[in-house]
XYZ file of N, CA and C in Angstrom:
765
model
N 0.832 -0.601 0.109
C 0.294 0.319 0.464
C 1.246 1.182 -0.393
N 0.452 2.664 -0.275
C 1.789 3.707 0.010
C 1.965 3.641 1.134
N 2.836 4.566 1.034
C 3.959 5.191 2.330
C 3.047 5.297 2.712
N 3.407 5.455 4.101
C 3.505 6.347 5.621
C 1.910 6.545 5.692
N 1.144 5.354 5.867
C -0.245 5.607 6.346
C -0.460 4.662 6.718
N -0.770 4.880 8.154
C -0.456 4.272 8.984
C -2.492 4.758 10.225
N -2.293 3.677 10.963
C -3.144 4.087 12.310
C -2.845 4.264 13.491
N -2.446 5.211 14.402
C -2.216 4.456 15.458
C -3.366 5.284 16.423
N -3.364 3.338 17.553
C -4.617 3.715 18.593
C -4.075 4.149 19.950
N -4.512 5.694 19.940
C -4.364 6.550 21.595
C -4.769 5.546 22.579
N -6.287 5.647 22.528
C -6.802 4.968 24.160
C -7.596 5.024 23.394
N -8.713 3.672 24.213
C -10.479 3.942 23.738
C -10.795 3.483 22.360
N -11.829 4.490 21.803
C -11.776 4.747 19.843
C -11.018 5.757 19.657
N -10.033 6.325 20.540
C -9.521 7.524 19.749
C -7.991 6.888 18.196
N -8.379 7.936 17.339
C -7.242 7.083 16.602
C -6.673 8.134 16.094
N -5.194 8.274 15.124
C -4.271 9.085 14.616
C -4.042 8.380 13.378
N -4.777 8.967 12.420
C -4.488 8.117 11.068
C -3.907 9.066 9.990
N -3.309 8.205 9.657
C -2.056 9.671 8.591
C -2.827 8.771 6.982
N -3.072 9.437 6.183
C -3.912 9.060 5.174
C -3.976 9.981 3.906
N -2.946 10.196 2.840
C -3.091 10.386 1.877
C -2.262 12.122 2.480
N -1.331 12.298 3.173
C -0.500 12.850 3.312
C -1.187 14.001 4.194
N -2.532 13.312 5.205
C -3.401 14.353 6.260
C -2.418 14.055 6.881
N -2.863 13.975 8.196
C -3.438 13.696 9.903
C -4.385 13.817 10.444
N -5.382 13.044 10.368
C -6.814 12.803 10.936
C -6.560 12.116 12.304
N -7.654 12.718 12.911
C -7.446 12.152 14.132
C -9.396 11.541 14.931
N -9.268 10.695 15.085
C -10.846 10.600 15.419
C -11.148 10.209 16.646
N -12.144 10.315 17.057
C -13.060 10.152 18.529
C -11.809 10.478 19.837
N -12.229 12.121 19.297
C -10.845 12.057 20.596
C -11.468 12.189 22.270
N -11.391 11.327 23.125
C -11.613 11.682 24.829
C -9.653 12.042 24.885
N -9.746 12.996 25.642
C -8.524 13.799 25.618
C -8.307 13.873 27.576
N -9.993 13.272 28.277
C -9.376 13.489 29.724
C -8.014 12.911 30.330
N -7.352 12.988 31.256
C -6.660 12.099 32.050
C -7.366 11.572 32.771
N -7.167 9.693 33.169
C -7.662 8.407 34.075
C -8.032 9.117 34.856
N -9.191 8.379 35.435
C -10.481 8.392 36.665
C -10.264 10.275 36.589
N -11.065 10.995 35.481
C -11.544 12.524 34.993
C -13.097 12.258 35.770
N -13.565 10.983 35.135
C -15.301 10.983 34.795
C -15.711 10.084 35.954
N -17.185 9.682 35.777
C -17.132 9.052 37.172
C -17.366 7.879 36.438
N -17.711 6.383 37.614
C -17.674 5.073 36.689
C -19.633 4.690 36.320
N -19.123 4.052 34.815
C -20.677 3.662 34.151
C -21.146 2.508 35.086
N -20.169 1.866 35.780
C -21.532 0.569 36.625
C -20.314 0.491 37.988
N -20.309 1.276 38.319
C -19.369 1.335 39.942
C -18.064 0.217 39.786
N -17.569 0.113 38.765
C -16.650 -0.227 39.173
C -15.351 0.312 39.187
N -15.051 1.256 38.450
C -13.670 2.185 38.646
C -14.051 3.441 38.069
N -13.378 4.417 38.014
C -14.273 5.839 37.227
C -12.885 5.438 36.330
N -13.797 6.631 34.963
C -12.793 6.346 34.091
C -12.387 7.531 33.320
N -11.190 7.291 32.454
C -11.263 6.581 31.670
C -10.447 5.797 32.607
N -9.893 4.336 32.073
C -9.012 4.003 33.408
C -7.527 4.060 33.259
N -7.544 3.769 32.355
C -6.092 4.285 31.828
C -5.629 5.499 32.129
N -4.240 5.571 31.527
C -3.703 6.935 31.112
C -3.510 6.723 29.594
N -3.659 8.315 29.282
C -3.544 8.717 27.827
C -1.441 8.080 27.198
N -1.500 7.420 26.809
C -0.127 6.763 25.627
C 0.834 8.513 25.548
N -0.035 9.258 25.377
C 0.857 10.989 24.601
C 0.439 11.390 24.888
N 0.592 12.821 25.390
C 0.814 15.027 26.209
C -0.728 14.839 24.724
N -1.910 15.840 25.388
C -2.771 16.146 24.930
C -2.083 17.225 23.808
N -0.424 18.254 24.086
C -0.295 18.965 22.703
C 0.306 18.321 22.027
N 0.991 16.911 21.853
C 1.443 15.721 20.649
C -0.022 15.284 20.293
N -1.329 14.559 21.168
C -2.549 14.519 20.319
C -2.814 15.506 18.981
N -3.109 16.470 19.347
C -3.143 17.264 18.787
C -2.297 18.488 17.662
N -1.024 17.863 17.847
C -0.883 19.009 16.963
C -0.871 18.244 15.684
N -0.408 19.748 15.313
C -0.449 19.173 13.020
C -1.817 18.839 12.548
N -2.859 18.236 13.664
C -3.822 17.801 12.642
C -4.612 18.230 11.582
N -5.159 17.455 11.559
C -5.091 18.018 9.763
C -6.840 18.495 9.205
N -7.872 17.269 10.340
C -9.373 16.934 10.564
C -9.171 15.961 11.481
N -10.979 16.562 12.012
C -11.113 15.706 13.039
C -12.319 14.758 12.734
N -12.342 13.595 12.792
C -14.239 12.531 12.770
C -14.655 12.614 13.749
N -16.167 12.863 13.723
C -16.303 12.159 15.175
C -17.788 11.642 14.576
N -17.674 9.875 15.191
C -18.913 9.016 14.714
C -20.139 9.952 15.482
N -19.408 9.717 16.187
C -20.917 10.754 17.797
C -20.013 11.269 18.680
N -20.799 12.136 19.934
C -20.428 13.190 21.037
C -20.379 12.382 22.275
N -20.300 11.309 22.956
C -20.603 10.012 24.028
C -19.625 10.875 24.354
N -18.872 10.780 25.596
C -18.045 11.735 25.981
C -16.977 10.581 25.515
N -16.729 9.063 25.946
C -15.375 8.041 25.802
C -15.321 9.015 23.972
N -15.928 9.594 23.258
C -15.040 9.949 21.610
C -14.769 10.996 21.495
N -16.289 12.185 22.568
C -15.779 13.948 22.044
C -15.936 14.017 23.787
N -15.313 14.593 23.880
C -15.123 15.334 25.774
C -14.703 16.475 25.765
N -14.796 17.114 26.679
C -14.835 18.295 26.959
C -13.617 18.604 26.953
N -12.457 17.932 27.161
C -10.951 18.191 27.122
C -10.327 18.448 26.053
N -10.577 17.455 24.880
C -11.205 17.367 23.495
C -11.630 18.742 22.626
N -12.222 19.275 23.565
C -13.251 20.178 22.944
C -12.826 21.500 22.442
N -11.882 21.815 24.031
C -10.706 22.863 24.680
C -9.804 22.677 23.987
N -9.086 21.397 23.412
C -7.499 21.386 23.377
C -7.214 21.464 21.391
N -8.299 21.366 21.551
C -8.491 21.430 19.298
C -8.758 22.897 19.379
N -8.330 23.550 18.193
C -8.420 24.254 17.495
C -9.746 24.473 17.065
N -10.583 25.487 17.387
C -11.619 25.411 16.947
C -12.059 26.276 15.495
N -10.893 26.340 14.596
C -11.022 26.864 12.825
C -10.814 25.277 13.320
N -10.307 24.169 13.461
C -9.183 22.788 13.167
C -11.540 22.625 11.274
N -10.048 21.598 11.171
C -11.662 20.914 10.069
C -11.798 19.269 10.492
N -13.851 19.778 10.890
C -13.623 18.945 12.025
C -15.647 18.290 10.876
N -16.021 17.043 11.041
C -16.550 16.088 10.568
C -17.544 15.424 11.627
N -18.406 15.129 11.088
C -19.191 15.222 11.810
C -21.331 14.134 11.644
N -21.746 13.860 12.258
C -22.542 13.089 11.739
C -24.194 14.160 12.219
N -24.919 13.774 11.256
C -26.112 14.471 11.741
C -25.972 15.327 12.269
N -26.477 13.996 13.207
C -27.213 14.209 14.635
C -26.865 14.805 15.806
N -25.171 15.497 15.328
C -24.350 16.041 16.180
C -24.187 18.124 15.545
N -24.583 17.890 15.132
C -24.737 19.500 13.975
C -24.951 20.406 15.324
N -25.575 20.732 15.461
C -26.148 21.578 17.076
C -24.742 21.427 17.991
N -24.741 20.689 18.223
C -23.188 19.748 19.361
C -22.329 20.897 18.451
N -21.768 20.494 18.295
C -20.519 21.159 17.199
C -20.343 22.937 17.068
N -21.884 23.051 16.443
C -22.595 24.638 16.885
C -22.249 25.644 17.550
N -22.699 24.446 18.452
C -22.311 25.154 20.228
C -20.830 24.815 20.813
N -20.444 24.317 20.743
C -18.693 24.645 20.899
C -18.202 24.862 20.190
N -18.719 25.817 18.886
C -18.148 27.002 18.521
C -16.557 26.196 17.291
N -17.022 25.530 16.649
C -16.120 25.298 16.071
C -16.446 25.190 14.380
N -16.009 26.564 14.265
C -16.122 26.593 12.777
C -16.438 26.178 12.029
N -15.212 25.407 11.238
C -14.737 24.785 10.126
C -15.556 23.215 10.651
N -16.390 22.793 11.269
C -17.055 21.664 11.195
C -18.367 21.576 9.874
N -18.263 20.547 9.524
C -19.429 19.745 8.412
C -20.128 18.744 8.477
N -21.001 19.340 8.512
C -22.154 17.648 9.547
C -22.156 16.573 7.850
N -21.909 15.636 7.733
C -22.220 14.726 6.279
C -23.068 14.040 6.587
N -23.834 14.099 5.176
C -25.117 12.990 5.142
C -24.592 12.230 4.929
N -23.920 11.870 3.957
C -23.817 11.343 2.925
C -22.077 10.658 2.909
N -21.865 11.561 2.268
C -20.386 11.726 1.777
C -19.918 13.117 1.842
N -18.879 13.579 1.392
C -17.244 14.192 1.147
C -16.733 14.065 0.554
N -16.621 15.310 -0.246
C -14.936 15.320 -0.649
C -13.931 15.669 0.520
N -12.550 16.245 0.793
C -12.098 16.875 1.574
C -10.696 16.162 0.770
N -9.462 17.393 0.521
C -8.152 17.411 0.278
C -8.085 15.657 -1.194
N -8.567 15.142 -1.417
C -8.151 14.386 -2.237
C -9.287 12.692 -2.343
N -9.594 13.298 -0.797
C -9.372 12.036 0.578
C -11.906 11.830 0.452
N -12.398 10.713 -0.045
C -13.925 10.558 -0.266
C -14.060 9.813 1.329
N -14.709 10.763 2.059
C -15.098 10.887 2.893
C -16.805 9.945 3.423
N -17.247 8.488 3.338
C -18.600 8.604 3.279
C -19.360 8.427 4.623
N -20.351 8.426 5.089
C -20.890 8.210 6.230
C -21.441 6.979 6.035
N -21.506 5.573 7.574
C -21.946 4.574 7.020
C -22.626 4.321 9.423
N -23.979 3.761 8.662
C -24.536 3.211 9.886
C -24.727 2.380 10.346
N -25.175 2.236 11.980
C -24.671 1.155 12.252
C -25.784 1.482 13.910
N -25.730 0.755 14.705
C -26.661 0.572 15.681
C -26.302 0.460 17.467
N -26.300 1.385 18.355
C -25.383 1.132 19.261
C -25.494 0.758 20.259
N -26.194 -1.135 20.033
C -27.025 -1.768 20.929
C -28.176 -2.572 20.335
N -29.425 -3.044 20.705
C -30.268 -3.240 20.125
C -31.576 -3.475 21.405
N -32.693 -3.908 20.779
C -34.066 -3.873 21.873
C -33.896 -1.948 22.599
N -34.470 -2.415 24.237
C -34.046 -1.344 24.662
C -33.655 0.510 24.730
N -32.166 -0.768 24.748
C -31.211 0.266 25.770
C -30.920 0.993 24.592
N -30.712 0.650 22.717
C -31.170 1.087 21.572
C -31.511 2.969 21.905
N -32.613 2.989 22.239
C -32.916 4.222 22.506
C -32.447 5.125 23.237
N -31.439 4.528 24.510
C -30.878 5.344 25.782
C -29.759 5.399 24.636
N -29.045 5.286 23.946
C -27.659 5.315 23.163
C -27.580 6.587 22.025
N -29.108 6.204 21.704
C -29.791 8.500 20.338
C -28.159 6.933 18.846
N -27.904 8.601 18.394
C -27.882 7.954 16.674
C -26.020 7.539 16.387
N -25.206 6.812 16.187
C -24.146 6.751 16.588
C -23.862 6.458 14.155
N -22.316 6.753 14.157
C -22.059 6.984 12.437
C -21.057 6.096 12.532
N -20.523 5.269 11.485
C -19.142 4.705 11.064
C -18.696 6.284 10.254
N -17.761 6.284 9.681
C -16.695 6.688 7.541
C -16.019 5.489 7.598
N -16.058 5.638 5.895
C -14.370 4.710 5.278
C -14.553 6.361 4.658
N -12.660 6.692 5.096
C -11.986 7.030 3.616
C -11.504 6.316 3.244
N -11.251 6.987 1.310
C -10.834 6.556 0.342
C -10.039 7.554 -0.390
N -9.012 6.881 -0.998
C -8.352 8.426 -1.341
C -7.202 7.108 -2.708
N -7.367 8.159 -4.276
C -6.423 6.739 -4.452
C -4.542 7.225 -4.481
N -4.584 5.645 -4.576
C -3.120 4.356 -4.031
C -3.130 4.568 -2.807
N -4.392 4.912 -2.048
C -4.562 4.417 -0.310
C -5.394 3.767 -0.628
N -4.945 2.966 1.018
C -6.241 1.271 1.526
C -7.343 2.688 1.937
N -8.663 1.785 1.871
C -9.735 1.717 2.245
C -10.488 1.162 3.251
N -10.112 2.596 3.876
C -10.077 2.343 5.346
C -11.411 2.074 5.794
N -12.660 1.255 6.455
C -13.897 1.008 7.500
C -13.523 1.594 8.755
N -13.568 2.823 9.196
C -14.156 3.001 11.026
C -15.218 2.995 11.043
N -15.987 1.730 11.694
C -18.134 1.529 12.386
C -17.851 2.148 13.406
N -17.812 2.647 13.930
C -17.724 3.192 15.005
C -19.077 2.676 16.589
N -19.319 3.211 16.791
C -19.653 2.190 18.025
C -21.196 1.653 17.665
N -21.500 0.235 16.957
C -21.389 -0.252 16.863
C -21.756 -1.683 17.253
N -22.965 -2.958 17.104
C -23.360 -3.505 16.989
C -23.627 -4.729 15.714
N -23.055 -5.771 15.680
C -22.939 -6.407 14.670
C -23.821 -6.420 13.813
N -24.677 -6.187 13.149
C -26.257 -5.642 12.183
C -26.043 -5.407 10.537
N -27.435 -5.966 9.756
C -26.955 -5.424 8.545
C -26.309 -4.492 8.525
N -27.048 -3.064 8.418
C -26.307 -1.547 8.176
C -24.267 -2.071 7.534
N -24.520 -3.011 9.042
C -22.305 -2.688 8.409
C -22.072 -4.203 7.991
N -22.561 -5.014 7.774
C -22.725 -5.930 6.567
C -22.525 -5.504 5.167
N -23.282 -4.339 5.379
C -23.607 -3.739 3.752
C -22.495 -2.790 3.543
N -22.460 -2.403 4.261
C -20.767 -0.915 4.346
C -19.404 -2.164 3.931
N -19.843 -3.108 5.064
C -18.385 -3.939 4.027
C -18.905 -4.515 2.730
N -20.159 -4.673 1.722
C -20.116 -5.553 0.748
C -20.003 -4.287 -0.081
N -20.666 -3.017 0.251
C -20.238 -1.295 -0.336
C -18.927 -1.466 -0.404
N -18.043 -1.689 0.125
C -16.844 -0.351 0.453
C -15.592 -1.112 -0.307
N -16.033 -2.432 0.505
C -14.640 -3.969 -0.082
C -13.470 -3.158 1.213
N -13.312 -2.980 2.002
C -12.404 -1.660 2.722
C -11.192 -3.286 2.790
N -10.347 -2.088 2.414
C -9.240 -3.185 3.346
C -9.063 -3.582 3.906
N -9.296 -2.414 5.171
C -8.503 -2.075 6.867
C -10.194 -1.479 7.605
N -10.760 -2.680 8.251
C -11.831 -2.288 9.538
C -11.547 -2.023 10.530
N -11.759 -0.875 10.942
C -11.647 -0.678 12.514
C -12.476 -1.075 12.928
N -12.861 -1.712 14.303
C -13.958 -2.213 15.104
C -13.722 -1.387 16.532
N -15.075 -1.157 16.738
C -14.983 -1.195 18.564
C -15.603 -1.600 19.367
N -14.306 -3.174 19.691
C -15.011 -4.735 20.317
C -14.988 -4.410 21.646
N -15.586 -3.507 22.407
C -15.371 -3.353 24.619
C -16.319 -4.779 24.734
N -17.542 -4.725 23.807
C -18.116 -5.328 24.782
C -19.123 -4.570 26.110
N -19.358 -3.246 25.868
C -19.499 -2.634 26.599
C -21.201 -3.215 27.089
N -20.850 -2.514 27.896
C -22.665 -2.938 29.056
C -23.519 -2.040 29.569
N -24.906 -1.108 28.964
C -24.852 0.088 29.789
C -26.104 -0.638 31.158
N -25.551 -0.471 31.695
C -26.699 -1.169 33.789
C -27.472 -1.577 33.420
N -28.156 -1.952 33.530
C -29.272 -2.513 33.625
C -29.682 -2.983 32.094
N -29.039 -3.553 31.569
C -29.047 -4.145 29.844
C -28.280 -5.093 29.696
N -28.245 -5.420 31.177
C -26.486 -6.707 30.829
C -26.294 -8.411 29.519
N -28.058 -7.885 29.880
C -28.473 -8.763 28.353
C -27.817 -8.437 27.018
N -28.650 -7.134 26.531
C -27.397 -6.929 25.538
C -26.728 -5.847 25.035
N -25.420 -6.420 24.703
C -24.680 -5.093 24.581
C -24.876 -4.677 23.463
N -23.697 -3.397 24.025
C -23.837 -1.692 23.330
C -23.040 -1.168 22.410
N -21.838 -2.581 22.723
C -20.727 -3.260 21.355
C -20.549 -4.290 20.805
N -19.366 -4.725 20.317
C -19.635 -5.739 19.242
C -18.623 -6.047 20.097
N -18.772 -8.159 20.550
C -18.214 -8.494 21.741
C -17.380 -9.327 20.739
N -16.499 -10.723 21.669
C -16.295 -11.729 21.090
C -16.936 -12.145 19.682
N -18.401 -12.808 20.049
C -18.190 -13.207 19.026
C -19.318 -12.600 18.600
N -19.391 -11.106 18.259
C -19.457 -10.459 17.105
C -18.878 -10.027 16.530
N -18.092 -9.798 16.841
C -15.698 -9.508 15.958
C -15.874 -11.023 15.161
N -15.982 -11.856 15.317
C -15.934 -13.688 15.209
C -17.061 -13.299 13.764
N -18.184 -12.288 14.154
C -19.408 -13.175 12.633
C -18.246 -11.935 12.362
N -18.357 -10.568 12.066
C -17.839 -9.359 11.294
C -16.404 -10.053 10.788
N -16.368 -10.351 11.007
C -14.077 -11.092 10.641
C -14.620 -12.341 9.414
N -16.263 -13.181 10.333
C -16.410 -14.083 9.045
C -16.689 -13.637 7.106
N -17.279 -12.815 8.522
C -17.928 -11.569 6.421
C -17.276 -10.343 5.632
N -16.017 -10.983 6.120
C -15.320 -9.163 6.099
C -14.135 -8.856 4.668
N -14.588 -10.173 3.851
C -13.675 -10.515 3.292
C -12.243 -10.136 3.012
N -11.387 -9.718 2.138
C -9.849 -9.937 2.865
C -9.128 -8.402 2.850
N -10.278 -7.870 4.012
C -9.956 -6.880 4.989
C -8.845 -7.471 6.326
N -8.078 -6.710 6.300
C -7.505 -7.130 8.499
C -8.763 -5.570 9.540
N -8.289 -6.956 10.161
C -9.569 -6.453 11.203
C -8.410 -5.324 12.160
N -8.450 -4.727 12.811
C -8.476 -3.379 13.529
C -9.601 -2.815 15.243
N -9.138 -4.329 16.054
C -10.148 -4.156 16.843
C -9.298 -2.589 17.375
N -9.899 -2.386 18.848
C -9.720 -0.684 19.868
C -11.043 -1.170 20.628
N -10.839 -0.043 21.558
C -11.964 0.940 22.614
C -12.419 -1.045 23.614
N -10.831 -0.503 24.297
C -10.833 -2.113 25.208
C -9.844 -1.586 26.087
N -10.328 -1.783 27.356
C -9.731 -1.897 28.966
C -9.674 -0.216 28.844
N -10.591 0.379 28.316
C -10.586 1.846 29.147
C -11.517 1.893 29.408
N -12.312 1.965 28.992
C -13.791 2.314 30.041
C -14.675 1.153 31.444
N -15.528 1.009 32.747
C -15.810 0.800 33.426
C -16.496 -0.633 33.147
N -17.349 -0.567 31.338
C -18.632 -0.668 31.094
C -18.116 -1.801 30.039
N -16.611 -1.367 29.486
C -16.256 -2.725 28.669
C -15.631 -4.122 29.000
N -16.491 -4.888 28.876
C -16.363 -6.541 29.383
C -15.088 -7.300 28.708
N -15.340 -6.914 27.194
C -14.865 -8.358 26.433
C -12.726 -6.712 26.207
N -12.211 -7.566 26.537
C -10.621 -7.552 26.505
C -9.583 -8.352 25.901
N -8.218 -7.112 25.105
C -7.799 -7.863 24.559
C -7.425 -9.718 25.014
N -7.120 -9.920 25.860
C -6.828 -11.824 25.515
C -7.853 -11.855 25.621
N -8.982 -11.602 25.539
C -10.563 -12.951 25.899
C -10.511 -12.110 24.087
N -10.462 -11.930 23.777
C -11.093 -11.515 21.444
C -9.819 -12.429 21.174
N -8.279 -11.673 21.673
C -7.375 -13.114 21.306
C -7.257 -14.180 21.535
N -8.313 -15.085 22.456
C -8.443 -16.505 22.796
C -10.064 -17.258 21.907
N -11.194 -15.972 21.587
C -11.815 -16.233 20.623
C -11.423 -16.351 19.254
N -10.430 -15.319 19.592
C -9.737 -15.367 17.313
C -9.240 -16.655 17.654
N -8.624 -17.320 18.371
C -7.215 -18.467 17.834
C -8.246 -19.949 18.577
N -9.404 -19.726 19.061
C -10.545 -21.123 18.531
C -11.201 -20.648 17.126
N -11.330 -19.866 16.872
C -11.676 -20.177 15.165
C -10.439 -20.169 13.774
N -9.288 -20.240 14.899
C -8.191 -20.591 13.505
C -8.102 -19.069 12.467
N -8.474 -17.984 13.723
C -7.786 -16.631 13.716
C -6.628 -15.993 13.922
N -5.154 -14.914 12.934
C -4.104 -15.401 13.841
C -4.102 -13.867 13.255
N -2.579 -13.230 13.697
C -2.940 -11.740 14.443
C -2.308 -11.254 12.627
N -2.665 -12.129 11.843
C -2.352 -11.125 10.466
C -3.179 -10.649 10.126
N -5.112 -11.473 10.266
C -6.135 -10.725 9.978
C -6.616 -9.681 11.110
N -6.370 -10.773 12.549
C -7.181 -9.541 13.525
C -5.687 -8.702 13.869
N -6.180 -7.668 13.993
C -4.812 -6.815 14.072
C -5.601 -6.232 15.953
N -5.152 -5.746 16.997
C -5.097 -5.523 18.294
C -4.143 -4.811 18.847
N -3.978 -2.984 18.247
C -2.890 -2.765 18.753
C -3.572 -2.258 20.211
N -1.759 -1.980 21.859
C -2.007 -1.464 22.694
C -1.761 -0.120 22.160
N -2.729 0.591 23.131
C -2.443 2.246 23.732
C -1.134 2.034 23.366
N -1.702 3.491 22.262
C 0.351 4.221 21.792
C 0.691 4.074 20.024
N 0.114 2.326 20.268
C 1.040 1.144 19.198
C 0.362 2.178 17.607
N 1.297 2.574 16.928
C 0.505 2.456 14.899
C 0.944 1.491 14.164
N -0.351 1.007 14.061
C -0.079 -0.181 12.773
C 0.258 0.342 11.021
N 1.291 -0.190 10.863
C 0.948 0.645 9.060
C 0.423 -0.519 8.292
N -0.298 0.470 7.510
C -1.002 -0.613 6.406
C 0.359 -0.274 4.838
């Protein structure tokens, strides 16, 4: 693939993607360890420190992509740390939020947009099922495509469901970034709001030639899937680490 294309996991769902010569920040939650209340009573959130300083994460960012505005994807620390004139792309449900936060170059994408030669498509998903889905609100994913670059599908906070399968079918991505934390909302313990081990395996089965990069683990107290439990399930399905990449916080995957 093209030179210098990479995805760095910061923490949880926050990524820095170097793509087509641009530095793209995805879903930044930049608060220090223990800044926020627990979801389940188990621990304060986030449960781990950032692997880099906020200054290093936000420096020279060309574009911010926000799948949805739950605090573990865009928090007050990120809102303050980012230049309000940075280019930012959000889903229609968050249009008012970013106007209110005074991001003057926020663009709401219904279906797709082209920015600096990069085609960005918004995809659908469901942040859970049944009753809890109503509480979780609207979420999106994004696909990045550019000449001479691998196609990257960032699924966002979704369970495995038909819209995700359709996006894989439509875009035939080279890389799929999935939020595999298996998060549970208190009171809805039987219906995870993110893919867990089993759903991740279902996605991998339907993923064609894509490599899977699994993130959104071991940072929040309501995420029950761990890197170890996911790798264990993958080995039971004979899925190797050439197919399923599980980066550590701060780790960079060269595409």
